[in-house]
Tab-separated table of C-alpha atoms in Angstrom:
chain	number	residue	atom	x	y	z
A	6	UNK	CA	-51.808	148.954	110.726
A	7	UNK	CA	-53.964	148.780	114.422
A	8	UNK	CA	-54.075	145.444	113.588
A	9	UNK	CA	-50.940	144.525	112.904
A	10	UNK	CA	-50.091	146.086	116.229
A	11	UNK	CA	-52.345	143.974	118.049
A	12	UNK	CA	-51.618	140.821	117.263
A	13	UNK	CA	-47.573	141.617	117.777
A	14	UNK	CA	-48.906	142.365	121.563
A	15	UNK	CA	-50.095	138.809	121.788
A	16	UNK	CA	-47.923	137.373	120.441
A	17	UNK	CA	-45.569	138.800	122.851
A	18	UNK	CA	-47.597	137.340	125.619
A	19	UNK	CA	-48.006	133.962	123.553
A	20	UNK	CA	-43.667	133.763	124.127
A	21	UNK	CA	-44.006	135.161	127.588
A	22	UNK	CA	-45.908	132.257	128.987
A	23	UNK	CA	-44.036	129.864	126.790
A	24	UNK	CA	-40.787	131.285	128.890
A	25	UNK	CA	-42.672	131.199	132.121
A	26	UNK	CA	-43.580	127.448	131.211
A	27	UNK	CA	-40.082	126.525	130.618
A	28	UNK	CA	-38.885	127.757	134.160
A	29	UNK	CA	-41.911	126.483	135.795
A	30	UNK	CA	-40.568	122.773	134.482
A	31	UNK	CA	-37.452	123.887	135.706
A	32	UNK	CA	-37.937	123.527	138.630
A	33	UNK	CA	-40.747	120.501	139.239
A	34	UNK	CA	-38.046	118.465	137.464
A	35	UNK	CA	-35.386	120.574	140.521
A	36	UNK	CA	-38.044	119.002	143.565
A	37	UNK	CA	-38.796	115.723	141.631
A	38	UNK	CA	-34.623	114.920	141.827
A	39	UNK	CA	-34.512	116.431	145.718
A	40	UNK	CA	-37.552	114.311	147.074
A	41	UNK	CA	-35.551	111.755	145.193
A	42	UNK	CA	-32.359	112.139	146.711
A	43	UNK	CA	-34.548	112.455	150.486
A	44	UNK	CA	-35.814	108.989	149.087
A	45	UNK	CA	-33.223	107.545	148.567
A	46	UNK	CA	-31.281	108.847	151.664
A	47	UNK	CA	-34.349	107.279	153.710
A	48	UNK	CA	-34.174	103.731	152.301
A	49	UNK	CA	-30.027	103.624	153.396
A	50	UNK	CA	-30.983	104.271	157.070
A	51	UNK	CA	-33.774	102.164	156.549
A	52	UNK	CA	-31.392	99.494	155.145
A	53	UNK	CA	-29.179	100.045	158.107
A	54	UNK	CA	-31.072	99.204	160.669
A	55	UNK	CA	-32.504	96.581	159.107
A	56	UNK	CA	-28.941	95.381	159.019
A	57	UNK	CA	-28.579	96.560	163.028
A	58	UNK	CA	-31.537	94.459	163.398
A	59	UNK	CA	-30.237	91.280	161.803
A	60	UNK	CA	-26.675	91.752	163.542
A	61	UNK	CA	-28.847	92.412	167.047
A	62	UNK	CA	-31.442	88.902	166.247
A	63	UNK	CA	-28.078	86.336	165.589
A	64	UNK	CA	-26.409	86.889	169.023
A	65	UNK	CA	-29.985	86.300	170.364
A	66	UNK	CA	-30.003	83.488	168.769
A	67	UNK	CA	-26.123	82.814	169.936
A	68	UNK	CA	-27.291	83.738	173.632
A	69	UNK	CA	-30.947	81.367	173.594
A	70	UNK	CA	-28.532	77.965	172.235
A	71	UNK	CA	-26.019	78.225	174.849
A	72	UNK	CA	-29.136	78.956	177.224
A	73	UNK	CA	-30.217	75.950	175.755
A	74	UNK	CA	-26.917	73.479	175.690
A	75	UNK	CA	-26.241	74.519	179.310
A	76	UNK	CA	-29.533	73.412	180.860
A	77	UNK	CA	-29.721	69.877	178.713
A	78	UNK	CA	-25.874	69.275	180.583
A	79	UNK	CA	-27.372	70.480	183.684
A	80	UNK	CA	-30.388	67.789	183.468
A	81	UNK	CA	-28.316	65.061	182.172
A	82	UNK	CA	-25.885	65.949	185.228
A	83	UNK	CA	-29.118	66.381	187.577
A	84	UNK	CA	-30.263	63.291	186.548
A	85	UNK	CA	-26.951	60.659	186.899
A	86	UNK	CA	-27.036	62.431	190.090
A	87	UNK	CA	-30.388	60.922	191.388
A	88	UNK	CA	-29.328	57.312	190.060
A	89	UNK	CA	-26.566	57.606	191.750
A	90	UNK	CA	-28.103	59.143	194.932
A	91	UNK	CA	-31.449	56.167	194.687
A	92	UNK	CA	-28.403	53.174	194.488
A	93	UNK	CA	-26.456	54.473	197.170
A	94	UNK	CA	-30.105	54.644	199.335
A	95	UNK	CA	-30.515	51.380	198.231
A	96	UNK	CA	-27.089	50.389	198.688
A	97	UNK	CA	-27.282	51.564	202.879
A	98	UNK	CA	-31.024	49.906	203.251
A	99	UNK	CA	-30.159	46.471	201.905
A	100	UNK	CA	-26.411	46.800	203.975
A	101	UNK	CA	-29.158	47.836	206.836
A	102	UNK	CA	-31.089	45.228	206.613
A	103	UNK	CA	-29.254	42.309	205.726
A	104	UNK	CA	-25.141	41.857	206.564
A	105	UNK	CA	-25.311	39.366	205.222
A	106	UNK	CA	-25.933	39.510	202.019
A	107	UNK	CA	-22.356	40.030	200.440
A	108	UNK	CA	-23.591	39.300	196.931
A	109	UNK	CA	-26.408	41.947	196.351
A	110	UNK	CA	-24.332	44.888	198.157
A	111	UNK	CA	-20.878	43.868	195.713
A	112	UNK	CA	-23.669	43.882	192.921
A	113	UNK	CA	-25.211	47.969	194.392
A	114	UNK	CA	-21.226	48.631	194.589
A	115	UNK	CA	-21.059	47.310	190.935
A	116	UNK	CA	-24.032	49.460	189.789
A	117	UNK	CA	-22.861	52.661	191.793
A	118	UNK	CA	-19.232	52.461	190.077
A	119	UNK	CA	-21.414	52.260	186.669
A	120	UNK	CA	-23.718	55.265	187.113
A	121	UNK	CA	-20.256	56.942	188.506
A	122	UNK	CA	-18.732	56.582	184.903
A	123	UNK	CA	-21.963	57.445	183.198
A	124	UNK	CA	-22.435	60.713	185.658
A	125	UNK	CA	-18.392	61.763	184.562
A	126	UNK	CA	-19.185	60.950	180.472
A	127	UNK	CA	-22.313	63.399	181.179
A	128	UNK	CA	-20.038	65.578	182.577
A	129	UNK	CA	-17.127	65.427	179.676
A	130	UNK	CA	-19.943	66.157	177.405
A	131	UNK	CA	-21.148	68.735	178.529
A	132	UNK	CA	-18.214	71.375	177.637
A	133	UNK	CA	-18.786	75.135	178.146
A	134	UNK	CA	-17.015	77.940	177.112
A	135	UNK	CA	-14.733	78.856	179.486
A	136	UNK	CA	-14.927	82.341	178.924
A	137	UNK	CA	-18.643	82.339	179.496
A	138	UNK	CA	-18.403	79.731	182.492
A	139	UNK	CA	-18.982	82.224	185.351
A	140	UNK	CA	-21.905	83.931	183.192
A	141	UNK	CA	-24.045	80.652	183.708
A	142	UNK	CA	-23.688	80.096	186.776
A	143	UNK	CA	-27.239	80.943	187.911
A	144	UNK	CA	-29.132	79.624	185.519
A	145	UNK	CA	-32.321	81.366	186.729
A	146	UNK	CA	-30.444	84.736	185.874
A	147	UNK	CA	-29.318	83.696	182.671
A	148	UNK	CA	-33.039	83.577	181.585
A	149	UNK	CA	-34.303	86.530	183.255
A	150	UNK	CA	-31.364	88.331	181.409
A	151	UNK	CA	-32.140	86.675	178.070
A	152	UNK	CA	-35.822	87.717	178.406
A	153	UNK	CA	-35.062	91.136	179.110
A	154	UNK	CA	-33.028	91.243	176.560
A	155	UNK	CA	-35.464	89.908	174.080
A	156	UNK	CA	-38.113	92.606	175.219
A	157	UNK	CA	-35.765	95.355	174.315
A	158	UNK	CA	-35.871	94.296	170.905
A	159	UNK	CA	-39.064	94.090	170.871
A	160	UNK	CA	-39.891	96.969	172.245
A	161	UNK	CA	-37.384	98.838	169.651
A	162	UNK	CA	-39.091	97.260	166.899
A	163	UNK	CA	-42.558	97.233	168.054
A	164	UNK	CA	-41.896	101.608	168.095
A	165	UNK	CA	-39.924	101.566	165.164
A	166	UNK	CA	-42.605	99.498	162.877
A	167	UNK	CA	-45.199	101.697	164.331
A	168	UNK	CA	-43.883	105.204	162.799
A	169	UNK	CA	-45.195	103.545	158.888
A	170	UNK	CA	-49.030	103.676	159.764
A	171	UNK	CA	-49.469	107.342	161.713
A	172	UNK	CA	-47.307	110.479	161.737
A	173	UNK	CA	-48.792	111.664	165.407
A	174	UNK	CA	-46.309	111.002	167.741
A	175	UNK	CA	-46.652	109.284	171.433
A	176	UNK	CA	-45.057	108.343	174.032
A	177	UNK	CA	-42.852	105.275	174.754
A	178	UNK	CA	-42.768	103.521	177.809
A	179	UNK	CA	-41.321	105.297	180.719
A	180	UNK	CA	-37.985	103.544	181.711
A	181	UNK	CA	-39.413	102.582	185.111
A	182	UNK	CA	-42.459	100.927	183.769
A	183	UNK	CA	-40.721	98.273	181.382
A	184	UNK	CA	-40.088	94.850	182.643
A	185	UNK	CA	-35.851	95.705	182.611
A	186	UNK	CA	-36.696	98.623	185.429
A	187	UNK	CA	-39.125	97.189	187.180
A	188	UNK	CA	-36.416	94.719	187.740
A	189	UNK	CA	-33.661	97.447	188.839
A	190	UNK	CA	-35.824	98.556	190.739
A	191	UNK	CA	-36.464	95.258	192.532
A	192	UNK	CA	-32.776	94.824	192.844
A	193	UNK	CA	-31.716	97.823	194.424
A	194	UNK	CA	-34.909	97.356	197.220
A	195	UNK	CA	-32.874	93.955	197.814
A	196	UNK	CA	-30.091	95.399	198.217
A	197	UNK	CA	-28.423	93.019	196.231
A	198	UNK	CA	-24.650	93.566	195.819
A	199	UNK	CA	-24.268	94.174	192.226
A	200	UNK	CA	-26.443	97.090	192.933
A	201	UNK	CA	-23.736	99.267	193.936
A	202	UNK	CA	-21.490	98.296	191.063
A	203	UNK	CA	-20.601	101.007	188.329
A	204	UNK	CA	-21.342	98.616	185.884
A	205	UNK	CA	-24.945	99.192	187.216
A	206	UNK	CA	-24.835	102.696	186.991
A	207	UNK	CA	-23.866	102.851	183.384
A	208	UNK	CA	-26.519	99.267	182.755
A	209	UNK	CA	-28.852	102.358	184.892
A	210	UNK	CA	-27.882	105.444	182.898
A	211	UNK	CA	-27.473	103.704	178.942
A	212	UNK	CA	-31.089	101.689	179.649
A	213	UNK	CA	-32.687	105.358	180.027
A	214	UNK	CA	-31.211	106.025	176.983
A	215	UNK	CA	-32.779	103.241	175.330
A	216	UNK	CA	-36.491	104.799	175.573
A	217	UNK	CA	-35.333	108.210	175.538
A	218	UNK	CA	-33.729	107.841	172.335
A	219	UNK	CA	-36.182	106.243	170.755
A	220	UNK	CA	-38.491	108.697	171.945
A	221	UNK	CA	-36.861	111.566	170.429
A	222	UNK	CA	-36.341	109.374	166.573
A	223	UNK	CA	-40.365	109.145	166.709
A	224	UNK	CA	-40.173	112.935	167.498
A	225	UNK	CA	-38.315	113.652	164.987
A	226	UNK	CA	-39.824	111.285	162.186
A	227	UNK	CA	-42.985	112.096	162.548
A	228	UNK	CA	-42.923	116.289	162.069
A	229	UNK	CA	-43.899	117.185	158.518
A	230	UNK	CA	-40.446	117.634	157.177
A	231	UNK	CA	-37.351	115.485	159.348
A	232	UNK	CA	-33.657	115.601	159.233
A	233	UNK	CA	-32.239	112.596	158.016
A	234	UNK	CA	-29.132	113.442	159.392
A	235	UNK	CA	-31.163	113.709	162.955
A	236	UNK	CA	-32.555	110.293	162.212
A	237	UNK	CA	-29.688	108.793	161.437
A	238	UNK	CA	-27.809	109.688	164.397
A	239	UNK	CA	-30.452	108.737	166.610
A	240	UNK	CA	-30.593	105.015	164.942
A	241	UNK	CA	-26.709	105.472	165.827
A	242	UNK	CA	-27.237	106.330	169.514
A	243	UNK	CA	-30.472	103.591	170.297
A	244	UNK	CA	-28.501	101.192	169.071
A	245	UNK	CA	-25.206	102.224	170.631
A	246	UNK	CA	-27.260	101.854	173.660
A	247	UNK	CA	-29.054	98.691	173.783
A	248	UNK	CA	-25.737	97.091	173.341
A	249	UNK	CA	-24.507	98.793	176.078
A	250	UNK	CA	-27.450	97.821	178.337
A	251	UNK	CA	-26.780	94.004	176.936
A	252	UNK	CA	-22.967	94.689	178.028
A	253	UNK	CA	-24.076	95.408	181.387
A	254	UNK	CA	-26.338	92.815	181.921
A	255	UNK	CA	-23.551	90.185	180.636
A	256	UNK	CA	-21.041	91.778	183.436
A	257	UNK	CA	-24.215	91.600	185.737
A	258	UNK	CA	-24.021	87.677	185.610
A	259	UNK	CA	-20.194	87.790	187.037
A	260	UNK	CA	-20.934	90.021	189.335
A	261	UNK	CA	-22.891	88.039	190.828
A	262	UNK	CA	-20.959	85.136	191.069
A	263	UNK	CA	-18.868	87.265	192.969
A	264	UNK	CA	-21.325	88.524	195.599
A	265	UNK	CA	-22.337	84.266	195.673
A	266	UNK	CA	-18.668	83.983	196.765
A	267	UNK	CA	-18.723	86.800	199.108
A	268	UNK	CA	-21.238	85.833	201.632
A	269	UNK	CA	-20.157	82.025	201.190
A	270	UNK	CA	-16.702	83.588	203.142
A	271	UNK	CA	-18.948	85.543	204.888
A	272	UNK	CA	-20.471	82.693	205.991
A	273	UNK	CA	-17.661	80.347	206.791
A	274	UNK	CA	-16.302	83.553	208.973
A	275	UNK	CA	-19.096	83.534	211.449
A	276	UNK	CA	-19.288	79.683	211.346
A	277	UNK	CA	-15.581	79.286	212.028
A	278	UNK	CA	-15.593	82.550	214.627
A	279	UNK	CA	-18.995	80.739	216.499
A	280	UNK	CA	-17.089	77.706	216.869
A	281	UNK	CA	-14.081	78.990	218.496
A	282	UNK	CA	-16.423	80.531	221.036
A	283	UNK	CA	-17.921	77.189	221.808
A	284	UNK	CA	-14.469	75.367	222.274
A	285	UNK	CA	-13.294	78.440	224.693
A	286	UNK	CA	-16.190	77.588	226.557
A	287	UNK	CA	-15.529	73.902	226.396
A	288	UNK	CA	-12.457	74.942	227.897
A	289	UNK	CA	-13.736	76.985	230.546
A	290	UNK	CA	-16.591	74.675	232.030
A	291	UNK	CA	-13.803	71.850	231.939
A	292	UNK	CA	-11.444	74.581	234.007
């Protein structure tokens, strides 16, 4: 009767609730699967970045080892040259003070010969890669470039590691305020020859891209719903810009050697011109 109708209504409601519960469970399952997929994509991007850091760190270590080898070879050669110079000075003093001491002169000459042989042995041991030889003639510039490279690796790592601690975006150091930016400004102020090359223009452009791409990556990562494709693209853009900056700095060392040769040739031309003028004046006075 009436009680049966009421029971049927209740049973229908129970079936409806069960159906909606099943649909909700499916939606929850889909959401969990999507979240898992996003997490795996993020993990893959992180692994790619870690591999990139490992490669860059390896290149830095190779550069440091090259610099250390050059430094050790230069110090050994310097010691040998100083020893030869001291021996020659002693020989000169002995000759001036006592010309009759032939035995002492012979002994000192023998020491000079031995030291010269030792210097040649040291020079033979200091082997450099012919391809990179031009890049290491200015030791101060080599160390400066190495430091600037390391600074930009640290700059990237520090900013990217900070992402894991906050979801609030921040402003990175401007390209003109980091050590490389200040160094670029200083070289232009000093009117260095290599600042007029295309490599210099490319170096400045790629340096700005490094800073801007890191800023863009931070802004995207700190969004409530970041886009993994955009992050992946920015990561590649960032690493490529850093690679180009490093390549530009290496080319700059070669350009710096060219500038030194130009200055040397200019000085020789000036000296030759001065000597010619002096010679003509002497001829006129003689006449």
